[in-house]
mmCIF file of C-alpha atoms in Angstrom:
data_model
loop_
_atom_site.group_PDB
_atom_site.id
_atom_site.type_symbol
_atom_site.label_atom_id
_atom_site.label_comp_id
_atom_site.label_asym_id
_atom_site.label_seq_id
_atom_site.Cartn_x
_atom_site.Cartn_y
_atom_site.Cartn_z
ATOM 1 C CA MET A 1 -7.595 20.575 -31.334
ATOM 2 C CA ASP A 2 -9.865 18.199 -33.374
ATOM 3 C CA LYS A 3 -7.774 16.733 -35.786
ATOM 4 C CA LEU A 4 -10.659 15.794 -38.183
ATOM 5 C CA ARG A 5 -11.795 19.471 -38.104
ATOM 6 C CA ALA A 6 -8.176 20.559 -38.809
ATOM 7 C CA MET A 7 -8.253 18.453 -41.938
ATOM 8 C CA GLU A 8 -11.380 19.954 -43.051
ATOM 9 C CA VAL A 9 -9.988 23.504 -42.466
ATOM 10 C CA PHE A 10 -6.811 22.494 -44.400
ATOM 11 C CA ALA A 11 -8.611 21.131 -47.483
ATOM 12 C CA ALA A 12 -11.116 24.156 -47.457
ATOM 13 C CA THR A 13 -8.207 26.586 -47.204
ATOM 14 C CA VAL A 14 -6.637 24.923 -50.370
ATOM 15 C CA ASP A 15 -9.890 25.102 -52.277
ATOM 16 C CA ALA A 16 -10.511 28.620 -51.233
ATOM 17 C CA GLY A 17 -6.963 29.783 -51.868
ATOM 18 C CA SER A 18 -6.532 31.858 -48.887
ATOM 19 C CA PHE A 19 -7.105 31.748 -44.970
ATOM 20 C CA ALA A 20 -9.608 34.708 -45.474
ATOM 21 C CA ALA A 21 -11.795 32.872 -48.155
ATOM 22 C CA ALA A 22 -11.544 29.577 -46.133
ATOM 23 C CA ALA A 23 -12.737 31.362 -43.016
ATOM 24 C CA GLU A 24 -15.743 33.029 -44.757
ATOM 25 C CA ALA A 25 -16.717 29.485 -46.137
ATOM 26 C CA LEU A 26 -16.302 27.936 -42.806
ATOM 27 C CA ASP A 27 -17.748 30.786 -40.799
ATOM 28 C CA LEU A 28 -14.505 30.962 -38.868
ATOM 29 C CA SER A 29 -12.008 33.741 -38.098
ATOM 30 C CA ALA A 30 -8.944 33.855 -40.397
ATOM 31 C CA VAL A 31 -6.897 33.468 -37.071
ATOM 32 C CA MET A 32 -8.828 30.329 -36.120
ATOM 33 C CA VAL A 33 -8.185 28.929 -39.734
ATOM 34 C CA GLY A 34 -4.346 29.554 -39.166
ATOM 35 C CA LYS A 35 -4.333 27.854 -35.833
ATOM 36 C CA HIS A 36 -5.900 24.643 -37.105
ATOM 37 C CA ILE A 37 -3.296 24.497 -39.914
ATOM 38 C CA ARG A 38 -0.359 25.100 -37.690
ATOM 39 C CA ALA A 39 -1.693 22.584 -35.281
ATOM 40 C CA LEU A 40 -1.703 20.084 -38.187
ATOM 41 C CA GLU A 41 1.706 21.112 -39.153
ATOM 42 C CA ALA A 42 3.019 20.722 -35.523
ATOM 43 C CA GLN A 43 1.557 17.189 -35.273
ATOM 44 C CA LEU A 44 2.979 16.220 -38.587
ATOM 45 C CA GLY A 45 6.361 17.897 -38.072
ATOM 46 C CA ALA A 46 6.221 19.262 -41.610
ATOM 47 C CA ARG A 47 4.983 22.348 -43.347
ATOM 48 C CA LEU A 48 1.930 21.666 -45.304
ATOM 49 C CA LEU A 49 1.524 25.292 -47.014
ATOM 50 C CA GLU A 50 4.266 27.701 -48.149
ATOM 51 C CA ARG A 51 2.905 31.272 -47.297
ATOM 52 C CA THR A 52 3.667 34.228 -49.247
ATOM 53 C CA THR A 53 2.108 37.783 -48.824
ATOM 54 C CA ARG A 54 -0.216 37.038 -51.814
ATOM 55 C CA ARG A 55 -0.988 33.271 -51.889
ATOM 56 C CA HIS A 56 -0.379 29.917 -50.365
ATOM 57 C CA ALA A 57 1.042 27.057 -52.189
ATOM 58 C CA LEU A 58 1.115 23.360 -51.100
ATOM 59 C CA THR A 59 4.402 21.723 -50.248
ATOM 60 C CA GLU A 60 5.129 18.283 -51.494
ATOM 61 C CA ILE A 61 4.072 16.703 -48.245
ATOM 62 C CA GLY A 62 1.003 19.073 -48.274
ATOM 63 C CA ALA A 63 -0.124 17.789 -51.609
ATOM 64 C CA ALA A 64 0.248 14.097 -50.572
ATOM 65 C CA TYR A 65 -1.292 14.995 -47.258
ATOM 66 C CA LEU A 66 -4.103 16.666 -48.899
ATOM 67 C CA GLU A 67 -5.107 13.723 -51.198
ATOM 68 C CA ARG A 68 -5.502 11.613 -48.064
ATOM 69 C CA CYS A 69 -7.396 14.113 -46.195
ATOM 70 C CA ARG A 70 -9.899 14.140 -48.992
ATOM 71 C CA ASP A 71 -10.143 10.409 -48.756
ATOM 72 C CA VAL A 72 -10.671 10.536 -44.899
ATOM 73 C CA LEU A 73 -13.244 13.427 -45.240
ATOM 74 C CA ALA A 74 -15.226 11.393 -47.957
ATOM 75 C CA SER A 75 -15.323 8.326 -45.738
ATOM 76 C CA VAL A 76 -16.745 10.347 -42.909
ATOM 77 C CA ARG A 77 -19.476 11.785 -45.083
ATOM 78 C CA MET A 78 -20.248 8.297 -46.284
ATOM 79 C CA ALA A 79 -20.408 6.906 -42.611
ATOM 80 C CA ASP A 80 -22.750 9.879 -41.666
ATOM 81 C CA GLY A 81 -24.916 9.131 -44.715
ATOM 82 C CA VAL A 82 -25.056 5.431 -43.495
ATOM 83 C CA ALA A 83 -26.059 6.462 -40.057
ATOM 84 C CA GLU A 84 -28.644 8.863 -41.268
ATOM 85 C CA SER A 85 -30.112 6.053 -43.523
ATOM 86 C CA LEU A 86 -30.384 3.642 -40.636
ATOM 87 C CA ARG A 87 -32.079 6.430 -38.474
ATOM 88 C CA ALA A 88 -34.504 7.286 -41.333
ATOM 89 C CA MET A 89 -35.557 3.908 -42.583
ATOM 90 C CA PRO A 90 -36.443 1.023 -40.216
ATOM 91 C CA GLN A 91 -33.869 -1.695 -40.733
ATOM 92 C CA GLY A 92 -31.652 -4.060 -38.870
ATOM 93 C CA VAL A 93 -32.060 -6.224 -35.638
ATOM 94 C CA LEU A 94 -34.398 -4.892 -32.948
ATOM 95 C CA ARG A 95 -33.792 -6.767 -29.484
ATOM 96 C CA VAL A 96 -37.134 -6.663 -27.334
ATOM 97 C CA THR A 97 -37.683 -8.283 -24.084
ATOM 98 C CA ALA A 98 -41.300 -9.040 -22.546
ATOM 99 C CA PRO A 99 -42.899 -11.077 -19.659
ATOM 100 C CA VAL A 100 -43.475 -14.520 -20.859
ATOM 101 C CA ALA A 101 -47.288 -14.583 -20.941
ATOM 102 C CA TYR A 102 -47.683 -11.133 -22.280
ATOM 103 C CA GLY A 103 -44.988 -11.665 -25.065
ATOM 104 C CA ALA A 104 -46.451 -14.900 -26.161
ATOM 105 C CA HIS A 105 -50.190 -14.131 -26.129
ATOM 106 C CA ARG A 106 -50.287 -10.147 -26.607
ATOM 107 C CA LEU A 107 -46.985 -8.990 -28.226
ATOM 108 C CA THR A 108 -45.969 -11.638 -30.662
ATOM 109 C CA PRO A 109 -49.046 -11.170 -32.907
ATOM 110 C CA VAL A 110 -48.295 -7.410 -33.081
ATOM 111 C CA ILE A 111 -44.581 -8.259 -33.841
ATOM 112 C CA GLY A 112 -45.822 -10.329 -36.678
ATOM 113 C CA ASP A 113 -47.797 -7.292 -38.090
ATOM 114 C CA TYR A 114 -44.921 -5.107 -37.649
ATOM 115 C CA ILE A 115 -42.497 -7.315 -39.441
ATOM 116 C CA ALA A 116 -44.974 -7.469 -42.354
ATOM 117 C CA THR A 117 -45.061 -3.538 -42.434
ATOM 118 C CA TYR A 118 -41.234 -3.195 -42.219
ATOM 119 C CA PRO A 119 -39.826 -6.239 -43.701
ATOM 120 C CA GLN A 120 -36.135 -4.929 -43.429
ATOM 121 C CA VAL A 121 -36.182 -5.177 -39.531
ATOM 122 C CA LYS A 122 -35.577 -8.513 -37.611
ATOM 123 C CA VAL A 123 -37.020 -8.749 -34.231
ATOM 124 C CA ASP A 124 -35.083 -10.764 -31.524
ATOM 125 C CA LEU A 125 -37.763 -11.264 -28.904
ATOM 126 C CA VAL A 126 -36.610 -12.632 -25.482
ATOM 127 C CA LEU A 127 -39.419 -13.601 -22.898
ATOM 128 C CA ASN A 128 -38.492 -13.458 -19.311
ATOM 129 C CA ASP A 129 -40.609 -12.868 -16.099
ATOM 130 C CA ARG A 130 -37.726 -11.090 -14.377
ATOM 131 C CA VAL A 131 -36.931 -7.285 -14.758
ATOM 132 C CA VAL A 132 -34.493 -6.912 -17.349
ATOM 133 C CA ASP A 133 -31.680 -4.295 -17.427
ATOM 134 C CA LEU A 134 -32.160 -3.019 -21.014
ATOM 135 C CA ALA A 135 -28.512 -1.352 -21.211
ATOM 136 C CA GLU A 136 -26.630 -4.020 -19.498
ATOM 137 C CA GLU A 137 -28.249 -6.891 -21.488
ATOM 138 C CA GLY A 138 -28.326 -5.210 -24.698
ATOM 139 C CA PHE A 139 -32.161 -4.657 -25.336
ATOM 140 C CA ASP A 140 -33.711 -1.897 -27.449
ATOM 141 C CA CYS A 141 -36.886 -1.852 -25.694
ATOM 142 C CA GLY A 142 -39.024 -3.999 -23.403
ATOM 143 C CA ILE A 143 -42.466 -4.460 -21.826
ATOM 144 C CA ARG A 144 -42.885 -3.796 -18.077
ATOM 145 C CA SER A 145 -45.701 -4.944 -15.829
ATOM 146 C CA GLY A 146 -46.329 -2.918 -12.789
ATOM 147 C CA ALA A 147 -46.720 0.749 -11.443
ATOM 148 C CA ALA A 148 -43.023 1.397 -10.902
ATOM 149 C CA VAL A 149 -40.829 2.257 -13.926
ATOM 150 C CA ASP A 150 -37.128 3.021 -13.783
ATOM 151 C CA GLU A 151 -36.805 6.817 -13.960
ATOM 152 C CA GLY A 152 -33.749 6.463 -16.270
ATOM 153 C CA LEU A 153 -36.149 5.018 -18.908
ATOM 154 C CA ILE A 154 -38.648 6.435 -21.433
ATOM 155 C CA ALA A 155 -42.249 4.754 -20.759
ATOM 156 C CA ARG A 156 -45.320 4.754 -22.615
ATOM 157 C CA PRO A 157 -48.449 3.197 -21.176
ATOM 158 C CA LEU A 158 -50.160 0.364 -22.814
ATOM 159 C CA ALA A 159 -53.852 -1.096 -21.964
ATOM 160 C CA LEU A 160 -54.126 -2.051 -18.241
ATOM 161 C CA ALA A 161 -53.800 -5.790 -17.372
ATOM 162 C CA ARG A 162 -57.014 -7.284 -15.710
ATOM 163 C CA MET A 163 -56.120 -10.016 -12.999
ATOM 164 C CA PHE A 164 -58.324 -13.076 -12.421
ATOM 165 C CA VAL A 165 -58.217 -15.576 -9.700
ATOM 166 C CA ALA A 166 -58.660 -19.011 -11.114
ATOM 167 C CA ALA A 167 -58.434 -22.890 -10.679
ATOM 168 C CA SER A 168 -59.060 -26.079 -12.661
ATOM 169 C CA PRO A 169 -62.589 -27.461 -13.176
ATOM 170 C CA ALA A 170 -61.599 -30.434 -11.319
ATOM 171 C CA TRP A 171 -60.500 -28.348 -8.191
ATOM 172 C CA VAL A 172 -63.753 -26.500 -8.325
ATOM 173 C CA ALA A 173 -65.621 -29.738 -8.468
ATOM 174 C CA GLN A 174 -63.883 -31.052 -5.355
ATOM 175 C CA HIS A 175 -63.931 -27.855 -3.290
ATOM 176 C CA GLY A 176 -66.624 -25.685 -4.784
ATOM 177 C CA GLN A 177 -66.888 -22.056 -5.693
ATOM 178 C CA PRO A 178 -65.637 -19.883 -2.598
ATOM 179 C CA ARG A 179 -68.281 -17.212 -1.826
ATOM 180 C CA HIS A 180 -65.828 -14.823 -0.016
ATOM 181 C CA PRO A 181 -61.983 -14.229 -0.532
ATOM 182 C CA SER A 182 -61.325 -15.245 3.048
ATOM 183 C CA GLU A 183 -62.420 -18.651 2.232
ATOM 184 C CA LEU A 184 -59.285 -19.065 -0.069
ATOM 185 C CA GLU A 185 -57.148 -19.035 3.146
ATOM 186 C CA ALA A 186 -57.989 -22.631 3.713
ATOM 187 C CA PHE A 187 -56.606 -23.759 0.328
ATOM 188 C CA PRO A 188 -53.238 -23.901 -1.515
ATOM 189 C CA LEU A 189 -52.616 -20.744 -3.104
ATOM 190 C CA LEU A 190 -49.654 -20.630 -5.671
ATOM 191 C CA GLY A 191 -47.165 -17.801 -5.489
ATOM 192 C CA PHE A 192 -45.781 -15.647 -8.464
ATOM 193 C CA ALA A 193 -42.176 -14.800 -7.282
ATOM 194 C CA THR A 194 -41.816 -11.761 -9.417
ATOM 195 C CA TRP A 195 -44.318 -10.087 -6.967
ATOM 196 C CA GLY A 196 -41.987 -10.569 -3.985
ATOM 197 C CA PRO A 197 -42.245 -12.620 -0.813
ATOM 198 C CA ASN A 198 -45.095 -12.277 1.559
ATOM 199 C CA HIS A 199 -47.289 -11.252 -1.071
ATOM 200 C CA SER A 200 -51.154 -10.785 -0.583
ATOM 201 C CA TRP A 201 -54.161 -10.850 -3.016
ATOM 202 C CA ARG A 202 -56.305 -7.916 -2.489
ATOM 203 C CA PHE A 203 -59.968 -8.226 -3.427
ATOM 204 C CA THR A 204 -62.563 -5.517 -3.504
ATOM 205 C CA ARG A 205 -66.174 -5.174 -3.740
ATOM 206 C CA ASP A 206 -68.616 -2.391 -2.805
ATOM 207 C CA GLY A 207 -66.218 -0.588 -0.839
ATOM 208 C CA GLN A 208 -64.907 -3.584 1.013
ATOM 209 C CA THR A 209 -61.271 -4.696 0.722
ATOM 210 C CA VAL A 210 -60.116 -8.221 1.777
ATOM 211 C CA HIS A 211 -56.180 -9.201 1.711
ATOM 212 C CA VAL A 212 -55.514 -12.857 1.408
ATOM 213 C CA PRO A 213 -51.972 -13.873 2.211
ATOM 214 C CA VAL A 214 -50.386 -16.193 -0.429
ATOM 215 C CA ARG A 215 -49.480 -19.373 1.145
ATOM 216 C CA GLY A 216 -48.962 -22.492 -0.751
ATOM 217 C CA PRO A 217 -46.726 -25.461 -1.599
ATOM 218 C CA LEU A 218 -45.528 -23.792 -4.846
ATOM 219 C CA THR A 219 -43.930 -20.434 -5.859
ATOM 220 C CA THR A 220 -42.265 -19.911 -9.168
ATOM 221 C CA ASN A 221 -41.232 -16.863 -11.395
ATOM 222 C CA ASN A 222 -42.998 -18.068 -14.471
ATOM 223 C CA GLY A 223 -46.788 -17.570 -15.248
ATOM 224 C CA GLN A 224 -46.831 -20.478 -17.513
ATOM 225 C CA ALA A 225 -45.680 -22.738 -14.963
ATOM 226 C CA LEU A 226 -48.268 -21.260 -12.550
ATOM 227 C CA LEU A 227 -51.087 -22.121 -15.040
ATOM 228 C CA ALA A 228 -49.814 -25.763 -15.548
ATOM 229 C CA ALA A 229 -49.692 -26.180 -11.883
ATOM 230 C CA ALA A 230 -53.409 -24.942 -11.690
ATOM 231 C CA LEU A 231 -54.151 -27.267 -14.520
ATOM 232 C CA ALA A 232 -52.801 -30.067 -12.524
ATOM 233 C CA GLY A 233 -54.837 -29.207 -9.523
ATOM 234 C CA VAL A 234 -52.219 -28.154 -7.416
ATOM 235 C CA GLY A 235 -53.944 -24.926 -6.293
ATOM 236 C CA VAL A 236 -55.394 -21.689 -6.901
ATOM 237 C CA ILE A 237 -53.615 -18.952 -8.964
ATOM 238 C CA VAL A 238 -53.952 -15.288 -9.794
ATOM 239 C CA GLN A 239 -52.620 -14.139 -13.052
ATOM 240 C CA ALA A 240 -53.379 -11.553 -15.718
ATOM 241 C CA ASP A 241 -55.686 -11.851 -18.729
ATOM 242 C CA ALA A 242 -52.817 -12.123 -21.038
ATOM 243 C CA LEU A 243 -52.180 -15.625 -19.677
ATOM 244 C CA LEU A 244 -55.604 -16.628 -18.190
ATOM 245 C CA GLY A 245 -57.853 -15.106 -20.986
ATOM 246 C CA PRO A 246 -57.484 -17.990 -23.381
ATOM 247 C CA ALA A 247 -57.620 -20.609 -20.645
ATOM 248 C CA LEU A 248 -60.786 -19.318 -19.242
ATOM 249 C CA ALA A 249 -62.489 -19.041 -22.771
ATOM 250 C CA SER A 250 -61.512 -22.700 -23.536
ATOM 251 C CA GLY A 251 -62.639 -23.890 -20.004
ATOM 252 C CA GLN A 252 -59.424 -25.017 -18.897
ATOM 253 C CA VAL A 253 -59.702 -22.961 -15.762
ATOM 254 C CA VAL A 254 -62.587 -21.425 -14.024
ATOM 255 C CA GLN A 255 -62.620 -17.857 -12.723
ATOM 256 C CA LEU A 256 -63.354 -17.775 -8.941
ATOM 257 C CA LEU A 257 -65.069 -15.010 -6.974
ATOM 258 C CA PRO A 258 -66.179 -13.299 -10.097
ATOM 259 C CA ASP A 259 -68.156 -10.705 -8.207
ATOM 260 C CA TRP A 260 -64.841 -9.562 -6.591
ATOM 261 C CA ALA A 261 -62.343 -7.367 -8.374
ATOM 262 C CA LEU A 262 -58.329 -7.599 -8.225
ATOM 263 C CA PRO A 263 -56.211 -4.669 -8.859
ATOM 264 C CA THR A 264 -55.490 -3.956 -12.495
ATOM 265 C CA ARG A 265 -51.755 -3.755 -13.382
ATOM 266 C CA GLN A 266 -50.211 -1.069 -15.481
ATOM 267 C CA VAL A 267 -48.079 -2.118 -18.507
ATOM 268 C CA HIS A 268 -45.597 0.057 -20.249
ATOM 269 C CA ILE A 269 -43.227 -0.085 -23.132
ATOM 270 C CA VAL A 270 -39.936 1.280 -22.133
ATOM 271 C CA ARG A 271 -36.775 2.227 -24.022
ATOM 272 C CA LEU A 272 -33.432 3.720 -22.926
ATOM 273 C CA PRO A 273 -33.381 7.717 -23.246
ATOM 274 C CA GLU A 274 -31.871 8.255 -26.604
ATOM 275 C CA ALA A 275 -32.284 11.693 -27.891
ATOM 276 C CA ARG A 276 -32.837 10.435 -31.360
ATOM 277 C CA PRO A 277 -33.801 6.872 -31.434
ATOM 278 C CA SER A 278 -33.387 4.852 -34.558
ATOM 279 C CA ALA A 279 -36.305 4.508 -37.120
ATOM 280 C CA LYS A 280 -36.695 0.595 -36.214
ATOM 281 C CA LEU A 281 -37.008 1.514 -32.376
ATOM 282 C CA ARG A 282 -39.156 4.620 -32.957
ATOM 283 C CA THR A 283 -41.590 2.990 -35.409
ATOM 284 C CA PHE A 284 -41.705 -0.290 -33.155
ATOM 285 C CA VAL A 285 -42.657 1.554 -30.108
ATOM 286 C CA ASP A 286 -45.304 3.703 -32.029
ATOM 287 C CA PHE A 287 -46.620 0.393 -33.469
ATOM 288 C CA VAL A 288 -47.057 -1.361 -30.357
ATOM 289 C CA VAL A 289 -48.589 1.654 -28.537
ATOM 290 C CA GLU A 290 -51.190 1.826 -31.342
ATOM 291 C CA ARG A 291 -52.097 -1.690 -31.099
ATOM 292 C CA LEU A 292 -51.815 -2.505 -27.636
ATOM 293 C CA GLY A 293 -52.327 1.079 -26.016
#
């Protein structure tokens, strides 16, 4: 039998003056009230109430135990209140994970606005281009790129990521602009390890599809490293607009094959399936969806 519930029944019985009155107040049967109190007495090895045909009186042990029961029950109510307060008002530390480029260029400005709106929340942002296990590594939520999302997570879609193929201006000056995707096979293509081995770039135009296998001198699991390699003239890269957008706008890299399209990538914000997420998590997910959805 639940000891905390039994303590609650014991205190209610003393306050009500009888098993019947306590049963009515607690929506229990008088028999069940008696079972709770007898279970407490059996655990303690002492009588708490002296029972007569007309009334119940506390024993000396019962009076002392009642005082402590009230303290325990009050502490439980306070703990429940703290939990409800945390659930109702966004506060505390929120741990978030995201891919490096997306986190740095898209998510961080949104986090700044969120913190300004909810100053009681501190965001711990960890950027990593590998797939992170939220539960195992202690994250509240994360950004995932790609069509597949773990069925054990609750996912909300964000705006699609556009993909570009690009190289440095010096590379273009030396090799020229390719006119067809198949021409890329003659050049060093830099691989993104997160997309797996034997990856191909898929180009489409006017119903035509061309697959270009990625073979080159460098593969890395970090988009920023790929961009740095492209800027150094090591080869050609494919990355999302979150990373390449600023570099294209500033002229650091040049888009290749602008008439050909690469597949867009779905982006989600994901969280663990809590029935009642905390206020900080609920408001953060809504905030990100509103800004980046």
